[in-house]
Tab-separated table of C-alpha atoms and ligand atoms in Angstrom:
chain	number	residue	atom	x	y	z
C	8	UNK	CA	-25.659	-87.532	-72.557
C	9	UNK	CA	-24.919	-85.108	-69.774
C	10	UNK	CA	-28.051	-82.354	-69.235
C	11	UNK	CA	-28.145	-78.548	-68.157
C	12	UNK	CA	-28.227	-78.551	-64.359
C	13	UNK	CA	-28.855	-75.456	-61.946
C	14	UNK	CA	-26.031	-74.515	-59.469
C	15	UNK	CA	-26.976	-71.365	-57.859
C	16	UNK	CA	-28.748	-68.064	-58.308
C	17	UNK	CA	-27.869	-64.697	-57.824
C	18	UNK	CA	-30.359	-61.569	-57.758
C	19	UNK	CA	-29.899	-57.942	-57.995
C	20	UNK	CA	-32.642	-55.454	-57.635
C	21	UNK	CA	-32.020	-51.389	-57.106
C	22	UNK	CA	-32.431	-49.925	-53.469
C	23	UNK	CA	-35.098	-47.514	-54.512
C	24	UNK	CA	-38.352	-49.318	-53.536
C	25	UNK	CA	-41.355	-47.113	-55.373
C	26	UNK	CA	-44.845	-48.158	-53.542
C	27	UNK	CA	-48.497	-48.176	-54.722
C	28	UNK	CA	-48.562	-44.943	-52.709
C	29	UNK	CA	-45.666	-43.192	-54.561
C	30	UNK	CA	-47.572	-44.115	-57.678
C	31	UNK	CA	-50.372	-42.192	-57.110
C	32	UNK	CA	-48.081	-39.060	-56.645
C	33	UNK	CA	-47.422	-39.321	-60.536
C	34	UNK	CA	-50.524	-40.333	-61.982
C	35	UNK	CA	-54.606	-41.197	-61.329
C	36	UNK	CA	-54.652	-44.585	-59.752
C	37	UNK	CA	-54.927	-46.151	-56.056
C	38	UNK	CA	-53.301	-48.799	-53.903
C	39	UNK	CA	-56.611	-50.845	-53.807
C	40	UNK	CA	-56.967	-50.828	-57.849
C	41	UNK	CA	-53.232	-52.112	-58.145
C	42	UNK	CA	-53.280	-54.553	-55.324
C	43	UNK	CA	-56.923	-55.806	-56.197
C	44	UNK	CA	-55.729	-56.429	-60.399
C	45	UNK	CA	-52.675	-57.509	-60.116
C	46	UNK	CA	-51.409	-58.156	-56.377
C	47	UNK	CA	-48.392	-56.069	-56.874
C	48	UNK	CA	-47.825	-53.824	-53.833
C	49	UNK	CA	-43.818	-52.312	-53.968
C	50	UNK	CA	-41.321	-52.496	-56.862
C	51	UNK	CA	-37.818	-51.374	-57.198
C	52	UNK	CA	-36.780	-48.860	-60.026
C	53	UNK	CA	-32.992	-47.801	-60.969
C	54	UNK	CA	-31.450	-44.811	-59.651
C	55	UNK	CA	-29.950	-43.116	-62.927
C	56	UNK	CA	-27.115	-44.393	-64.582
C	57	UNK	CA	-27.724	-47.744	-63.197
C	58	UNK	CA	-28.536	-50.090	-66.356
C	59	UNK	CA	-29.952	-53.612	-67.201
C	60	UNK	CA	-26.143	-54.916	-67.789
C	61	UNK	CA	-24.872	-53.396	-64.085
C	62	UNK	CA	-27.351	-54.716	-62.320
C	63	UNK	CA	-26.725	-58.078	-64.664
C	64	UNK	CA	-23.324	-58.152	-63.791
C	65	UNK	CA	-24.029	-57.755	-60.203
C	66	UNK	CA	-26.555	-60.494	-59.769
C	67	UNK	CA	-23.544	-62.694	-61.835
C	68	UNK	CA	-21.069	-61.801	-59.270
C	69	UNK	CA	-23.544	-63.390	-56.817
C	70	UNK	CA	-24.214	-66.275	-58.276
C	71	UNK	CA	-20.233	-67.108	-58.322
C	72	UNK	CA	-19.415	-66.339	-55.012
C	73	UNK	CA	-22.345	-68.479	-53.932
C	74	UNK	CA	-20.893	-70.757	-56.330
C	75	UNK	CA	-17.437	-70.903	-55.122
C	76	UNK	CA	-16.530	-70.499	-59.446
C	77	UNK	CA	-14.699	-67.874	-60.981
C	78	UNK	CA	-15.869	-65.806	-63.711
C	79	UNK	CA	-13.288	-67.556	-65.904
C	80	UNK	CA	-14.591	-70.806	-65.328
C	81	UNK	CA	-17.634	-69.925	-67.405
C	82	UNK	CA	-17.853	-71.447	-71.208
C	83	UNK	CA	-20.383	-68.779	-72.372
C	84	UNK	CA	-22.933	-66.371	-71.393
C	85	UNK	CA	-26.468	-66.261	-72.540
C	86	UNK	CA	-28.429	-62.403	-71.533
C	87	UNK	CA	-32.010	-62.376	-71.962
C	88	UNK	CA	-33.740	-59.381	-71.546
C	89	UNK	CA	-36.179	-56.137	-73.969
C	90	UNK	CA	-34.336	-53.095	-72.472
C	91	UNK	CA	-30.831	-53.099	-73.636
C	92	UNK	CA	-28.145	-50.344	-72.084
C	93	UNK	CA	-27.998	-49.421	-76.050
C	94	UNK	CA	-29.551	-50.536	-79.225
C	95	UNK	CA	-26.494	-52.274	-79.983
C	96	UNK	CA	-24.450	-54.523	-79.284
C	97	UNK	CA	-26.452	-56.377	-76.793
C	98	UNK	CA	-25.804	-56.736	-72.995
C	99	UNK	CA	-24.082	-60.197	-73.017
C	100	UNK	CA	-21.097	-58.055	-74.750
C	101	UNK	CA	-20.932	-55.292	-71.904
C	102	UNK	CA	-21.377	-58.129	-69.189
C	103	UNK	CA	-18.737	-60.259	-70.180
C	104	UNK	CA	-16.443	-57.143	-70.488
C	105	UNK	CA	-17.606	-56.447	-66.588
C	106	UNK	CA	-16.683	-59.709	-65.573
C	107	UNK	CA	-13.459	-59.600	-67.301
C	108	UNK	CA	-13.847	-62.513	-69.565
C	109	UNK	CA	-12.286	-61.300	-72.956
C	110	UNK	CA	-13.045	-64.296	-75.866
C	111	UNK	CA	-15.629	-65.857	-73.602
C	112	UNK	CA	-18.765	-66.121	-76.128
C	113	UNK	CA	-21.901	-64.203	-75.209
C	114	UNK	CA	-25.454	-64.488	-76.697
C	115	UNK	CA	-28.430	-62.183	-76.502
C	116	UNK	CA	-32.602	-62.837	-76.217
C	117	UNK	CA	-34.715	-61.023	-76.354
C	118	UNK	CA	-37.915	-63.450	-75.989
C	119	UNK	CA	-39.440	-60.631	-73.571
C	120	UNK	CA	-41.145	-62.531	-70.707
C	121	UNK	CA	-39.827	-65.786	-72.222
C	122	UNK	CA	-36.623	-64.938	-72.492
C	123	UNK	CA	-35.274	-67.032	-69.653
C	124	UNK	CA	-37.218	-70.171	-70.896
C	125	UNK	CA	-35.444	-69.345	-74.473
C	126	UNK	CA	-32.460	-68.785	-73.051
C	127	UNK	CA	-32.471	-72.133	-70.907
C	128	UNK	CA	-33.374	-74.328	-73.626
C	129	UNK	CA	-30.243	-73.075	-75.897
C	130	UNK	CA	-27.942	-73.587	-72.928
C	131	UNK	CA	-29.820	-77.192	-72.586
C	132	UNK	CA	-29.130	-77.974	-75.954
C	133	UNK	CA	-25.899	-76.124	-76.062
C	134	UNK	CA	-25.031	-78.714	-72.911
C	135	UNK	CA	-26.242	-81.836	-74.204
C	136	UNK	CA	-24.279	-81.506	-77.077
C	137	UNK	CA	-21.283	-80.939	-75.262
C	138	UNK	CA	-20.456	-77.931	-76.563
C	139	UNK	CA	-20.530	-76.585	-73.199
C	140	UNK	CA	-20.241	-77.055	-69.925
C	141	UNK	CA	-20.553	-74.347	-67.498
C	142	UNK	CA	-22.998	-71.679	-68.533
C	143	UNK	CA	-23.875	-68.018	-67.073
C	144	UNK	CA	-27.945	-67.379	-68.061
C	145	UNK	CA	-29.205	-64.337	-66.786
C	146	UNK	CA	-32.274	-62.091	-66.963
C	147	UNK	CA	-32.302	-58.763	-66.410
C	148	UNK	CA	-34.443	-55.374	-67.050
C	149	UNK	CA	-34.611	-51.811	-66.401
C	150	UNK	CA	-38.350	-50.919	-67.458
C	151	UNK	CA	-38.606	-47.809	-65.674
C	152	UNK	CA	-36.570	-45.647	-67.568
C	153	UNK	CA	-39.320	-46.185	-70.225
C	154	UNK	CA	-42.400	-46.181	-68.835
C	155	UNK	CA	-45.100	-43.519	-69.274
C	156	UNK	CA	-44.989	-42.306	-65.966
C	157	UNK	CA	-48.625	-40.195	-66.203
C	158	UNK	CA	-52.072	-41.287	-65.988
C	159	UNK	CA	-52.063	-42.137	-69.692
C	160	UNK	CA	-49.588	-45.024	-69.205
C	161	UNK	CA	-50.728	-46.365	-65.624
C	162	UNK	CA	-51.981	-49.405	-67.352
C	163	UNK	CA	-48.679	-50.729	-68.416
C	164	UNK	CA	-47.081	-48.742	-65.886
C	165	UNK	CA	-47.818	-50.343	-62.282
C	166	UNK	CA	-47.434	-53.517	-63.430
C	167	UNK	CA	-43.226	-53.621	-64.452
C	168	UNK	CA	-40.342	-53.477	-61.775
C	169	UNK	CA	-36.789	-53.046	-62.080
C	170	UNK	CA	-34.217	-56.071	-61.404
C	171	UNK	CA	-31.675	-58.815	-62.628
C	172	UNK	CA	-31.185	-62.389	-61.475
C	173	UNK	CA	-28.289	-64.965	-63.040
C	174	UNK	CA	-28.363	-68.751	-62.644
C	175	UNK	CA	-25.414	-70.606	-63.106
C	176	UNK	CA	-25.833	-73.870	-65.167
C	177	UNK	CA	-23.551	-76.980	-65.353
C	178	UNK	CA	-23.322	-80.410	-67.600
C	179	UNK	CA	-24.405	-82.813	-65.254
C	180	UNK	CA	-24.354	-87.066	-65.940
C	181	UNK	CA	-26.644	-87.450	-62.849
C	182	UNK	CA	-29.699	-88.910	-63.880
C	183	UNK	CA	-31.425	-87.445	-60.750
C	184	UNK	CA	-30.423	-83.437	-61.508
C	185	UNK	CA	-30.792	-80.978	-64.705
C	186	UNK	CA	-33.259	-80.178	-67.042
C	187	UNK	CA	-35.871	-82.893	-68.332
C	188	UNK	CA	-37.422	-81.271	-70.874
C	189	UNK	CA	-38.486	-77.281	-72.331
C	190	UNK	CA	-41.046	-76.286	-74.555
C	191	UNK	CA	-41.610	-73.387	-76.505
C	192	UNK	CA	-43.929	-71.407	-78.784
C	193	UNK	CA	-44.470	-68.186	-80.428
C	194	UNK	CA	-47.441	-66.433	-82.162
C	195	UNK	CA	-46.443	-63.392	-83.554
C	196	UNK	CA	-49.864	-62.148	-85.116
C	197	UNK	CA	-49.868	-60.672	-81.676
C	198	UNK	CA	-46.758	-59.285	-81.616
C	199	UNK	CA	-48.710	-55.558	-81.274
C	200	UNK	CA	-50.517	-56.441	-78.684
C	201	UNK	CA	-47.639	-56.109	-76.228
C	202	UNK	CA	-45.043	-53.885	-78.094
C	203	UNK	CA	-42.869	-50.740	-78.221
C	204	UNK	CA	-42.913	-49.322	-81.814
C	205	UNK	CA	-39.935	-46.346	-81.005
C	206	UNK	CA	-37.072	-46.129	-81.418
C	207	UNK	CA	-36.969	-48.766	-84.281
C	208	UNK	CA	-35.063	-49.277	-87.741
C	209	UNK	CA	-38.572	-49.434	-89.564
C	210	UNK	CA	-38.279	-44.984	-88.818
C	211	UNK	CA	-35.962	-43.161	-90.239
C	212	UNK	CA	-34.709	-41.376	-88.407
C	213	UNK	CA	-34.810	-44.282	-85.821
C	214	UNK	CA	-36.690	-41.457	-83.288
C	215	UNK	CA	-37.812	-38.359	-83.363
C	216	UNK	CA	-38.359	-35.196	-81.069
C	217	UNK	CA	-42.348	-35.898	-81.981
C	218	UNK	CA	-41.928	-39.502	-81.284
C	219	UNK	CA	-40.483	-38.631	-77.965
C	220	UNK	CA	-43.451	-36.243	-77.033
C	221	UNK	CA	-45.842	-38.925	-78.267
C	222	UNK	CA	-46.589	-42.730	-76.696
C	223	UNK	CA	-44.824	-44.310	-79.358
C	224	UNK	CA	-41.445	-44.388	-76.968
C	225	UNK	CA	-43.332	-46.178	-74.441
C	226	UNK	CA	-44.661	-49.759	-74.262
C	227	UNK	CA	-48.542	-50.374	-75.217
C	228	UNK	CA	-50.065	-53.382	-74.326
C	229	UNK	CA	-53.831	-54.893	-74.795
C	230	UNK	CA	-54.156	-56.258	-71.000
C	231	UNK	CA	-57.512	-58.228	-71.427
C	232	UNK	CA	-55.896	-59.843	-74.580
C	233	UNK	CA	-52.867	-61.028	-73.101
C	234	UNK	CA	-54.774	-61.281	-69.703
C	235	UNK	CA	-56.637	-63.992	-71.509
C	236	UNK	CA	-54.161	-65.983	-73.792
C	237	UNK	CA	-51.839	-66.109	-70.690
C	238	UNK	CA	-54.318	-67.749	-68.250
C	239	UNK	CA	-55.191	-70.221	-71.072
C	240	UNK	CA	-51.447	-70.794	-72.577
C	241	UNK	CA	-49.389	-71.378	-69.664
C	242	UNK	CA	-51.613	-74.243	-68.071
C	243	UNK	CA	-51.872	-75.554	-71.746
C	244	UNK	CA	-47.832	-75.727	-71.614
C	245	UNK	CA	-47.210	-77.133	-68.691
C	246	UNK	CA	-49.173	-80.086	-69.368
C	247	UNK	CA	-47.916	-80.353	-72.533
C	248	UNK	CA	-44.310	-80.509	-71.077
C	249	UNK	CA	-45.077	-82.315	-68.545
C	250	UNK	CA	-46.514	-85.094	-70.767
C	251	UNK	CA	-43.468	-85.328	-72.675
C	252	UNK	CA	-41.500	-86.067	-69.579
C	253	UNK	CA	-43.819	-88.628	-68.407
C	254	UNK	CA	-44.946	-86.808	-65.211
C	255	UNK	CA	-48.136	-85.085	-63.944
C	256	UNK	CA	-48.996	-82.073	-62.195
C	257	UNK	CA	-48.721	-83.869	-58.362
C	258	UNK	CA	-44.889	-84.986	-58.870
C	259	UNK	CA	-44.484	-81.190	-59.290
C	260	UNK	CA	-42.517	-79.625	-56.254
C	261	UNK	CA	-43.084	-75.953	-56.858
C	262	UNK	CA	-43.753	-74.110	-60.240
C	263	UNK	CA	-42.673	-71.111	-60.629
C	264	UNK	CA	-44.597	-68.919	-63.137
C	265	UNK	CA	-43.566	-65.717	-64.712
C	266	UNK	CA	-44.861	-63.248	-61.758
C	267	UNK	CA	-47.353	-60.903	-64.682
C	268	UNK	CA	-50.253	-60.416	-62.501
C	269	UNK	CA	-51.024	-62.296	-59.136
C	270	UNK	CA	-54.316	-63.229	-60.857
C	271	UNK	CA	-53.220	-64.777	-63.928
C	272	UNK	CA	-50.839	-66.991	-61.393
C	273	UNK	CA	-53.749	-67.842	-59.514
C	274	UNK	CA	-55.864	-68.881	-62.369
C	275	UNK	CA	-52.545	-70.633	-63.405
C	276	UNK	CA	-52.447	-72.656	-60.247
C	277	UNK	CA	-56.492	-73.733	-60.287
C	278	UNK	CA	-56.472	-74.768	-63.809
C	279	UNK	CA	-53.434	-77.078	-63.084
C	280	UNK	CA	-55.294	-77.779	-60.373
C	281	UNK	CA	-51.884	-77.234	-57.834
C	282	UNK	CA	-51.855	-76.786	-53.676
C	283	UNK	CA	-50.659	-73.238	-52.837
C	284	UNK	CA	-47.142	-74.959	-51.865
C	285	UNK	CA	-46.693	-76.081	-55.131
C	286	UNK	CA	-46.683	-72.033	-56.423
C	287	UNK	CA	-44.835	-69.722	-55.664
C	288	UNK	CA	-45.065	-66.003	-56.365
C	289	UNK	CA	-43.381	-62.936	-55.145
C	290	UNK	CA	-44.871	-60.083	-57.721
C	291	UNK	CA	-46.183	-58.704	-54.567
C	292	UNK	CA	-42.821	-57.146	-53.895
C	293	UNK	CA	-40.735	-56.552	-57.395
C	294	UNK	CA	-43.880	-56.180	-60.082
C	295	UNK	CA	-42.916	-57.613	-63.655
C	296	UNK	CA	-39.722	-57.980	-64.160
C	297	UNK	CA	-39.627	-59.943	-67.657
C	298	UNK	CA	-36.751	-61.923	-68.468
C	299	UNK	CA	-35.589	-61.183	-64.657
C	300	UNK	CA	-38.973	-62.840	-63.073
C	301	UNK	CA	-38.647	-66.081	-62.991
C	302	UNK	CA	-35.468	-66.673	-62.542
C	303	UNK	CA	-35.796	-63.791	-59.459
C	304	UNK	CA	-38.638	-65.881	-58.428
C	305	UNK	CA	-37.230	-69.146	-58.315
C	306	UNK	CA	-34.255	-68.251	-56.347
C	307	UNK	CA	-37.016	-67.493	-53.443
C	308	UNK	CA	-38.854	-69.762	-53.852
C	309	UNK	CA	-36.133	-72.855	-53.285
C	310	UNK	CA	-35.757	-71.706	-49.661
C	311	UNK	CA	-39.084	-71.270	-49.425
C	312	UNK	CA	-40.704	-74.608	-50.445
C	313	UNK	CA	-38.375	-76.397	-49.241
C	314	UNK	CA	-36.599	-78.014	-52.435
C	315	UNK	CA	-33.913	-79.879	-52.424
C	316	UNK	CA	-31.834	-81.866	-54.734
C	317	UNK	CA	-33.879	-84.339	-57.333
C	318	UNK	CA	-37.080	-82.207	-56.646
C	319	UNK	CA	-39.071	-81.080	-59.713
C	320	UNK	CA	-38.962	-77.816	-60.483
C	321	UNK	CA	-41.255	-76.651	-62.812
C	322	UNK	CA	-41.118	-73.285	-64.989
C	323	UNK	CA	-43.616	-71.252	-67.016
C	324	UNK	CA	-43.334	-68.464	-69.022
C	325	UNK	CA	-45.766	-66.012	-71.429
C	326	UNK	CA	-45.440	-62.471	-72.619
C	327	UNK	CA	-45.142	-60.012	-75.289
C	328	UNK	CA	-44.902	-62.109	-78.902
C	329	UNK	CA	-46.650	-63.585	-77.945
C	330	UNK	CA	-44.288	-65.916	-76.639
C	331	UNK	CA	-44.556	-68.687	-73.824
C	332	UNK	CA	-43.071	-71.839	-72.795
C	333	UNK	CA	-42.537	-73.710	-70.095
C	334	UNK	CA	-39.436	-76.183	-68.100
C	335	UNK	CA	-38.650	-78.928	-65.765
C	336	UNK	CA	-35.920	-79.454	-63.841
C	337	UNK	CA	-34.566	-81.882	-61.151
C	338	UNK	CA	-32.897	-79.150	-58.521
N	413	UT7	O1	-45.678	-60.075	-68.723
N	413	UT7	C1	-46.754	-60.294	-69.579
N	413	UT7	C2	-47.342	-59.037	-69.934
N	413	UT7	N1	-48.411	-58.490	-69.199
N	413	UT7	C3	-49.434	-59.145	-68.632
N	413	UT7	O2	-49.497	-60.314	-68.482
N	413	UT7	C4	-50.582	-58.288	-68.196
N	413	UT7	C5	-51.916	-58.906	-68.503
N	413	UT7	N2	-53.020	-58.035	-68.217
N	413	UT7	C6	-53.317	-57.583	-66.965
N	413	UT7	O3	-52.629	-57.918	-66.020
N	413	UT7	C7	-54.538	-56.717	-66.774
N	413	UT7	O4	-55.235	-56.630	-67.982
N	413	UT7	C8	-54.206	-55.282	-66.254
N	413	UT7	C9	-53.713	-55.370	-64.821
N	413	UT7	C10	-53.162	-54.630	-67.127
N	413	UT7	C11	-55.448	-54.421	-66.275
N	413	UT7	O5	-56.452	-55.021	-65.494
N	413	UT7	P1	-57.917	-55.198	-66.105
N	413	UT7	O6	-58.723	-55.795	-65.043
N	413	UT7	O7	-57.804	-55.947	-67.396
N	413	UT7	O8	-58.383	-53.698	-66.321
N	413	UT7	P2	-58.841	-52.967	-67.664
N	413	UT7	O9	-57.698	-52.758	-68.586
N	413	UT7	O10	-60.057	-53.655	-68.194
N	413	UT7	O11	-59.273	-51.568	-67.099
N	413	UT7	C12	-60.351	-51.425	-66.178
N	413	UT7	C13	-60.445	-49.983	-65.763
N	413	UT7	C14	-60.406	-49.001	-66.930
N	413	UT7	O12	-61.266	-47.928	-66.618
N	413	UT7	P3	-62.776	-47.875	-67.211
N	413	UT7	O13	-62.619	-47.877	-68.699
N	413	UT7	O14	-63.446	-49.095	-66.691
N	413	UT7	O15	-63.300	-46.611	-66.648
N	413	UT7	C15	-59.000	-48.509	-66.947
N	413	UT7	O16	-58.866	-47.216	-67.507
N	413	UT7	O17	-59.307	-49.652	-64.953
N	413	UT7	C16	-58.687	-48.472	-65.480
N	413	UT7	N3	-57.259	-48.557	-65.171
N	413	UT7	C17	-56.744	-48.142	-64.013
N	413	UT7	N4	-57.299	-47.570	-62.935
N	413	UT7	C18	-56.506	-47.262	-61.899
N	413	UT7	C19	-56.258	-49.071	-65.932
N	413	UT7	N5	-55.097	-48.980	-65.271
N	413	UT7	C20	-55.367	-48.406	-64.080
N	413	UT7	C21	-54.569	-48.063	-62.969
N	413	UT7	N6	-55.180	-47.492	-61.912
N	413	UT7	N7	-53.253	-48.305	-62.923
């Protein structure tokens, strides 16, 4: 049966870089707070008029030039991300009419933080069934143009960062490449805890001029709560996983968790009980990007650890949901 195998990534994140410092030009918080809870010190944020889909479609064209493949070599597209261009249709529509690919059949998730994990297993299965055989998964968000940029939102606010990153995936019958195994859950009794109630079918109309002039437009999240399920979750996955596939944590190469908050990585890593060059983060430098982060992070961190073909790769995801999961992969 062949499996889902990684070929390349591409990454695209906007030009404008917006520092701690910048931040505390728009609202009551400091460098050392930021850096101290969370590690992030710079993200990137779209100019306007640049959307989740453009910056989807230009992390795509990177991954097929590094490739060598043509968009029309692609079987399907799957587009995770939360912040559509538009509430409908989703971004793998306006992506696969930027790359030109009339016909070619394009699925949207919108697993939040997850949504690369839930994207990967579907192209897994979608593989292993041989329905499929080259596949175009990408993550991608634009978070700024909704974010409470005041004092009131600066919880939620420094954490997220703009950006997109695509991987290209591709049936493989190598028994030393592709994915071994994904897991995922979901436990929507906290799907409020991490959540943007406007605009929304559930209001009618969908928004209003008082919605817009209240915080119901932007995102709200309890940071403690998912602070704690995260830190106890994504260790608690990656076992899990990892027992399935008949492996431990020291035949791990590098695992790359979803970049939320340099602490929740770190308590990640010492609860799995993992060297530093088995982790690797980069939230210093792009914030949370969501469906974008892991994928963004594990195109660095290849170079950077060193891995090479057969290495286990090893993926882990939680967020708003709550949803989390976790992957491994032989690069
Ligand atoms: O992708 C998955 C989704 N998100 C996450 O995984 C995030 C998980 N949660 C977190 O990362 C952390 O909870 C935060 C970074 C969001 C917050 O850190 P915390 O250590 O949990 O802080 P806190 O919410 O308990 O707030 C502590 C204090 C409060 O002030 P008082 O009540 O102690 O006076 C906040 O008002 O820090 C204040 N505060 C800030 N101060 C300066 C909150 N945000 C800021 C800020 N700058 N940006």
């Amino acid at each position: 049966m062949p499996r889902a195998a990684f070929v390349t990534i591409g990454t695209y994140v906007p030009d404008r870089v917006v520092t701690n410092a910048e931040l505390t030009r728009y609202m009551d918080t400091s460098d050392e707070w930021i850096v101290q809870r969370t590690g992030i010190q710079e993200r990137h944020w779209v100019e306007p008029g640049l959307g989740t889909s453009e910056m989807a479609f230009r992390a795509s064209k990177r991954a097929l030039d590094q490739a060598g493949w043509k968009a029309e070599d692609l079987d399907a597209i799957v587009f995770a991300t939360l912040s559509t261009d538009h509430m409908f249709p989703g971004d793998g529509c306006f992506l696969n009419a930027k790359l030109g690919i009339p016909g070619v059949p394009a699925l949207d998730i919108r697993n939040q933080c997850s949504g690369f994990l839930y994207g990967l297993s579907v192209v897994d299965a979608w593989i292993r069934a041989g329905v499929y055989r080259k596949v175009l998964l990408v993550g991608s968000e634009t978070h700024s143009t909704g974010l409470d940029v005041s004092t009131r939102g600066r919880d939620v606010t420094v954490i997220f960062g703009d950006g997109a990153a695509a991987a290209l995936l591709e049936a493989t019958d190598d028994p030393d490449r592709g994915v071994l195994a994904v897991e995922l859950h979901a436990d929507g009794r906290h799907a409020k805890d991490l959540w943007a109630d406007a605009p929304g079918s559930i209001h009618s109309p969908r928004i209003t001029k008082e919605m817009v002039e209240s915080e119901a437009i932007f995102p709200h999240m309890e940071g403690q709560k998912v602070f704690k399920h995260a830190i106890v979750r994504m260790p608690e996955v990656v076992r899990s996983v990892l027992a399935k596939a008949g492996l431990q944590t020291s035949d791990i190469k590098v695992l790359v968790p979803h970049q939320a908050n340099l602490r929740i990585a770190e308590t990640v890593q010492r609860s799995l009980g993992l060297r530093d060059d088995q982790v690797f983060n980069n939230i210093q430098k792009y914030g949370n990007t969501t469906a974008a982060s892991i994928p963004l992070a594990l195109s660095e961190a290849i170079p950077a650890r060193g891995v090479k073909r057969g290495d286990l790769v090893a993926l882990a995801a939680f967020g708003a949901g709550f949803t989390w999961g976790a992957a491994l992969a032989r690069w």
